């Protein structure tokens, strides 16, 4: 089984569409059953973007059946801007939005990878950086991940277009220095733990 750990806004839908033909028909990309119910929706692949937060007991239950976990990160401010544009509540400030993402740990990549390295065999976790490994290297990335996932090939019926990776009407909000410092510390921690694997 293949489990996408995260993060959202990191080309998970694009990747899903490129590889899903290798699996059974009718699968749901984001069933969210692992986080919400502690149960698998199907035994092949789960690309729910909240899997990074699943309960430790659920991880221990499914890990024996998981061949690979995929963890994709993205520049936290870029991710926050994209996510804010898509999901922010009316009148919610960007600063409050980022505060919530930090409080709920979604942007705390260092804490997330540390936890997962303590839960499962780190060799099962494929780590990619959206900005460095994917954004302008789609074909190289998808070939690499197909090989590492041991799947036949990716869907070549749709061209690998760079515009897929461009946020329309891109925003450039920023947040206060305290939050920026927290994000920097998390990125430093993430690279300290995983840098040799990128």
mmCIF file of C-alpha atoms in Angstrom:
data_model
loop_
_atom_site.group_PDB
_atom_site.id
_atom_site.type_symbol
_atom_site.label_atom_id
_atom_site.label_comp_id
_atom_site.label_asym_id
_atom_site.label_seq_id
_atom_site.Cartn_x
_atom_site.Cartn_y
_atom_site.Cartn_z
ATOM 1 C CA UNK A 1 0.000 0.000 0.000
ATOM 2 C CA UNK A 2 1.079 3.590 -0.698
ATOM 3 C CA UNK A 3 0.162 6.359 1.753
ATOM 4 C CA UNK A 4 0.539 10.046 0.945
ATOM 5 C CA UNK A 5 1.410 11.824 4.185
ATOM 6 C CA UNK A 6 1.264 15.393 2.921
ATOM 7 C CA UNK A 7 1.263 18.201 2.460
ATOM 8 C CA UNK A 8 -1.741 19.861 0.800
ATOM 9 C CA UNK A 9 -1.057 22.211 -2.120
ATOM 10 C CA UNK A 10 1.989 20.159 -3.122
ATOM 11 C CA UNK A 11 0.812 18.619 -6.426
ATOM 12 C CA UNK A 12 -0.864 15.595 -4.828
ATOM 13 C CA UNK A 13 -3.828 15.729 -7.246
ATOM 14 C CA UNK A 14 -1.481 15.996 -10.216
ATOM 15 C CA UNK A 15 0.574 13.024 -8.977
ATOM 16 C CA UNK A 16 -2.560 10.993 -8.212
ATOM 17 C CA UNK A 17 -3.839 11.530 -11.753
ATOM 18 C CA UNK A 18 -0.475 10.498 -13.173
ATOM 19 C CA UNK A 19 -0.250 7.149 -11.345
ATOM 20 C CA UNK A 20 -3.767 6.028 -10.418
ATOM 21 C CA UNK A 21 -4.216 3.972 -13.606
ATOM 22 C CA UNK A 22 -1.753 1.503 -12.070
ATOM 23 C CA UNK A 23 -4.343 0.593 -9.429
ATOM 24 C CA UNK A 24 -7.989 -0.502 -9.285
ATOM 25 C CA UNK A 25 -10.721 1.591 -10.878
ATOM 26 C CA UNK A 26 -13.042 3.731 -8.810
ATOM 27 C CA UNK A 27 -10.633 4.643 -6.027
ATOM 28 C CA UNK A 28 -11.165 7.871 -4.098
ATOM 29 C CA UNK A 29 -8.138 10.172 -3.844
ATOM 30 C CA UNK A 30 -8.886 11.530 -0.382
ATOM 31 C CA UNK A 31 -11.206 9.285 1.628
ATOM 32 C CA UNK A 32 -9.817 10.712 4.905
ATOM 33 C CA UNK A 33 -10.815 7.492 6.676
ATOM 34 C CA UNK A 34 -7.388 6.903 8.234
ATOM 35 C CA UNK A 35 -7.492 10.175 10.163
ATOM 36 C CA UNK A 36 -11.217 10.357 10.823
ATOM 37 C CA UNK A 37 -12.018 6.696 11.513
ATOM 38 C CA UNK A 38 -8.676 4.918 11.886
ATOM 39 C CA UNK A 39 -9.585 2.617 8.995
ATOM 40 C CA UNK A 40 -8.431 2.016 5.433
ATOM 41 C CA UNK A 41 -10.768 2.901 2.595
ATOM 42 C CA UNK A 42 -8.889 0.604 0.228
ATOM 43 C CA UNK A 43 -5.772 -1.586 0.477
ATOM 44 C CA UNK A 44 -3.843 -0.003 -2.395
ATOM 45 C CA UNK A 45 -3.341 3.740 -2.140
ATOM 46 C CA UNK A 46 -4.532 6.683 -0.008
ATOM 47 C CA UNK A 47 -3.709 10.259 -0.971
ATOM 48 C CA UNK A 48 -5.576 12.068 1.801
ATOM 49 C CA UNK A 49 -3.669 15.271 2.486
ATOM 50 C CA UNK A 50 -4.301 15.023 6.227
ATOM 51 C CA UNK A 51 -2.651 11.605 6.656
ATOM 52 C CA UNK A 52 0.371 13.276 8.285
ATOM 53 C CA UNK A 53 -1.843 13.816 11.358
ATOM 54 C CA UNK A 54 -3.233 10.299 11.740
ATOM 55 C CA UNK A 55 -3.299 8.755 15.183
ATOM 56 C CA UNK A 56 -0.192 6.787 16.177
ATOM 57 C CA UNK A 57 -2.260 3.665 16.870
ATOM 58 C CA UNK A 58 -3.636 3.814 13.314
ATOM 59 C CA UNK A 59 -0.090 4.136 11.961
ATOM 60 C CA UNK A 60 0.996 1.036 13.892
ATOM 61 C CA UNK A 61 -2.015 -0.889 12.601
ATOM 62 C CA UNK A 62 -1.463 -0.130 8.914
ATOM 63 C CA UNK A 63 2.330 0.101 8.769
ATOM 64 C CA UNK A 64 2.869 -3.592 8.133
ATOM 65 C CA UNK A 65 0.884 -3.232 4.897
ATOM 66 C CA UNK A 66 2.492 0.033 3.734
ATOM 67 C CA UNK A 67 5.368 -0.249 1.271
ATOM 68 C CA UNK A 68 5.912 3.516 0.879
ATOM 69 C CA UNK A 69 4.886 6.782 2.477
ATOM 70 C CA UNK A 70 5.166 9.976 0.414
ATOM 71 C CA UNK A 71 5.946 13.233 2.199
ATOM 72 C CA UNK A 72 6.069 16.359 0.029
ATOM 73 C CA UNK A 73 6.828 19.745 1.551
ATOM 74 C CA UNK A 74 6.682 23.208 0.037
ATOM 75 C CA UNK A 75 8.009 26.597 1.037
ATOM 76 C CA UNK A 76 5.709 27.268 4.030
ATOM 77 C CA UNK A 77 4.811 30.829 3.080
ATOM 78 C CA UNK A 78 4.064 29.802 -0.491
ATOM 79 C CA UNK A 79 1.918 26.922 0.731
ATOM 80 C CA UNK A 80 0.143 29.170 3.231
ATOM 81 C CA UNK A 81 -0.640 31.749 0.540
ATOM 82 C CA UNK A 82 -2.053 29.102 -1.773
ATOM 83 C CA UNK A 83 -4.070 27.459 1.002
ATOM 84 C CA UNK A 84 -5.308 30.834 2.261
ATOM 85 C CA UNK A 85 -6.555 31.694 -1.194
ATOM 86 C CA UNK A 86 -8.496 28.420 -1.304
ATOM 87 C CA UNK A 87 -9.788 27.925 2.236
ATOM 88 C CA UNK A 88 -9.658 31.102 4.349
ATOM 89 C CA UNK A 89 -12.893 32.177 6.009
ATOM 90 C CA UNK A 90 -14.347 35.515 5.020
ATOM 91 C CA UNK A 91 -12.620 38.301 6.928
ATOM 92 C CA UNK A 92 -9.864 36.026 8.274
ATOM 93 C CA UNK A 93 -6.504 37.757 8.242
ATOM 94 C CA UNK A 94 -3.527 36.000 6.707
ATOM 95 C CA UNK A 95 -1.655 36.291 9.999
ATOM 96 C CA UNK A 96 -4.472 34.511 11.863
ATOM 97 C CA UNK A 97 -4.625 31.909 9.117
ATOM 98 C CA UNK A 98 -0.897 31.126 9.404
ATOM 99 C CA UNK A 99 -1.174 31.086 13.199
ATOM 100 C CA UNK A 100 -3.835 28.378 12.863
ATOM 101 C CA UNK A 101 -1.692 26.358 10.440
ATOM 102 C CA UNK A 102 1.191 26.488 12.921
ATOM 103 C CA UNK A 103 -1.021 25.721 15.915
ATOM 104 C CA UNK A 104 -2.525 22.694 14.160
ATOM 105 C CA UNK A 105 1.024 21.672 13.091
ATOM 106 C CA UNK A 106 0.281 21.684 9.350
ATOM 107 C CA UNK A 107 3.308 23.907 8.656
ATOM 108 C CA UNK A 108 5.512 22.275 11.298
ATOM 109 C CA UNK A 109 7.440 20.035 8.914
ATOM 110 C CA UNK A 110 10.239 19.426 11.410
ATOM 111 C CA UNK A 111 7.888 18.129 14.092
ATOM 112 C CA UNK A 112 5.960 16.047 11.554
ATOM 113 C CA UNK A 113 8.979 14.267 10.079
ATOM 114 C CA UNK A 114 10.473 13.714 13.528
ATOM 115 C CA UNK A 115 7.249 12.039 14.661
ATOM 116 C CA UNK A 116 7.002 9.844 11.572
ATOM 117 C CA UNK A 117 10.637 8.808 11.772
ATOM 118 C CA UNK A 118 9.870 7.620 15.296
ATOM 119 C CA UNK A 119 6.739 5.747 14.176
ATOM 120 C CA UNK A 120 7.865 3.866 11.054
ATOM 121 C CA UNK A 121 11.004 2.741 9.257
ATOM 122 C CA UNK A 122 12.346 5.985 7.809
ATOM 123 C CA UNK A 123 13.474 4.115 4.700
ATOM 124 C CA UNK A 124 9.815 3.724 3.776
ATOM 125 C CA UNK A 125 9.314 7.501 3.603
ATOM 126 C CA UNK A 126 9.976 9.200 0.263
ATOM 127 C CA UNK A 127 10.677 12.879 0.883
ATOM 128 C CA UNK A 128 10.368 15.496 -1.817
ATOM 129 C CA UNK A 129 10.556 19.264 -1.859
ATOM 130 C CA UNK A 130 7.898 20.706 -4.166
ATOM 131 C CA UNK A 131 10.006 23.765 -4.995
ATOM 132 C CA UNK A 132 13.269 21.903 -5.646
ATOM 133 C CA UNK A 133 12.246 18.450 -6.837
ATOM 134 C CA UNK A 134 8.912 18.866 -8.596
ATOM 135 C CA UNK A 135 7.871 22.339 -9.707
ATOM 136 C CA UNK A 136 10.168 22.652 -12.715
ATOM 137 C CA UNK A 137 11.197 19.006 -13.000
ATOM 138 C CA UNK A 138 7.882 17.217 -13.391
ATOM 139 C CA UNK A 139 9.016 14.480 -15.762
ATOM 140 C CA UNK A 140 12.187 13.721 -13.815
ATOM 141 C CA UNK A 141 10.188 13.630 -10.581
ATOM 142 C CA UNK A 142 7.386 11.404 -11.849
ATOM 143 C CA UNK A 143 9.848 8.937 -13.385
ATOM 144 C CA UNK A 144 11.780 8.816 -10.119
ATOM 145 C CA UNK A 145 8.739 8.286 -7.949
ATOM 146 C CA UNK A 146 7.313 5.609 -10.251
ATOM 147 C CA UNK A 147 10.568 3.699 -9.935
ATOM 148 C CA UNK A 148 10.627 4.058 -6.156
ATOM 149 C CA UNK A 149 6.960 3.082 -5.844
ATOM 150 C CA UNK A 150 7.641 0.090 -8.116
ATOM 151 C CA UNK A 151 4.795 0.959 -10.470
ATOM 152 C CA UNK A 152 4.822 0.488 -14.212
ATOM 153 C CA UNK A 153 4.524 3.976 -15.596
ATOM 154 C CA UNK A 154 2.752 7.313 -15.376
ATOM 155 C CA UNK A 155 -0.161 8.491 -17.476
ATOM 156 C CA UNK A 156 1.285 10.072 -20.613
ATOM 157 C CA UNK A 157 -2.077 11.021 -22.146
ATOM 158 C CA UNK A 158 -1.944 14.488 -20.604
ATOM 159 C CA UNK A 159 1.199 16.565 -21.215
ATOM 160 C CA UNK A 160 3.386 17.474 -18.263
ATOM 161 C CA UNK A 161 2.524 21.158 -18.276
ATOM 162 C CA UNK A 162 4.268 23.656 -16.052
ATOM 163 C CA UNK A 163 1.143 25.802 -15.810
ATOM 164 C CA UNK A 164 -0.399 23.126 -13.589
ATOM 165 C CA UNK A 165 2.047 24.286 -10.951
ATOM 166 C CA UNK A 166 1.262 27.978 -11.209
ATOM 167 C CA UNK A 167 -1.227 29.397 -8.720
ATOM 168 C CA UNK A 168 -3.755 31.563 -10.495
ATOM 169 C CA UNK A 169 -4.147 35.059 -9.055
ATOM 170 C CA UNK A 170 -1.216 34.331 -6.749
ATOM 171 C CA UNK A 171 -1.219 36.203 -3.452
ATOM 172 C CA UNK A 172 1.861 37.406 -1.584
ATOM 173 C CA UNK A 173 0.667 37.953 1.961
ATOM 174 C CA UNK A 174 3.102 37.816 4.847
ATOM 175 C CA UNK A 175 2.790 37.295 8.576
ATOM 176 C CA UNK A 176 4.409 38.695 11.697
ATOM 177 C CA UNK A 177 8.040 38.085 12.641
ATOM 178 C CA UNK A 178 7.157 35.712 15.467
ATOM 179 C CA UNK A 179 5.377 33.330 13.081
ATOM 180 C CA UNK A 180 8.111 33.675 10.473
ATOM 181 C CA UNK A 181 10.656 32.715 13.121
ATOM 182 C CA UNK A 182 8.636 29.644 14.089
ATOM 183 C CA UNK A 183 8.408 28.585 10.446
ATOM 184 C CA UNK A 184 12.145 29.049 9.971
ATOM 185 C CA UNK A 185 12.883 26.918 13.036
ATOM 186 C CA UNK A 186 10.603 24.206 11.707
ATOM 187 C CA UNK A 187 12.302 24.251 8.315
ATOM 188 C CA UNK A 188 15.738 24.121 9.952
ATOM 189 C CA UNK A 189 14.597 21.171 12.051
ATOM 190 C CA UNK A 190 13.152 19.442 9.005
ATOM 191 C CA UNK A 191 16.407 19.802 7.065
ATOM 192 C CA UNK A 192 18.511 18.792 10.086
ATOM 193 C CA UNK A 193 16.531 15.555 10.333
ATOM 194 C CA UNK A 194 16.004 14.766 6.654
ATOM 195 C CA UNK A 195 18.589 16.709 4.628
ATOM 196 C CA UNK A 196 20.714 13.666 3.872
ATOM 197 C CA UNK A 197 17.643 12.114 2.267
ATOM 198 C CA UNK A 198 16.751 14.981 -0.099
#
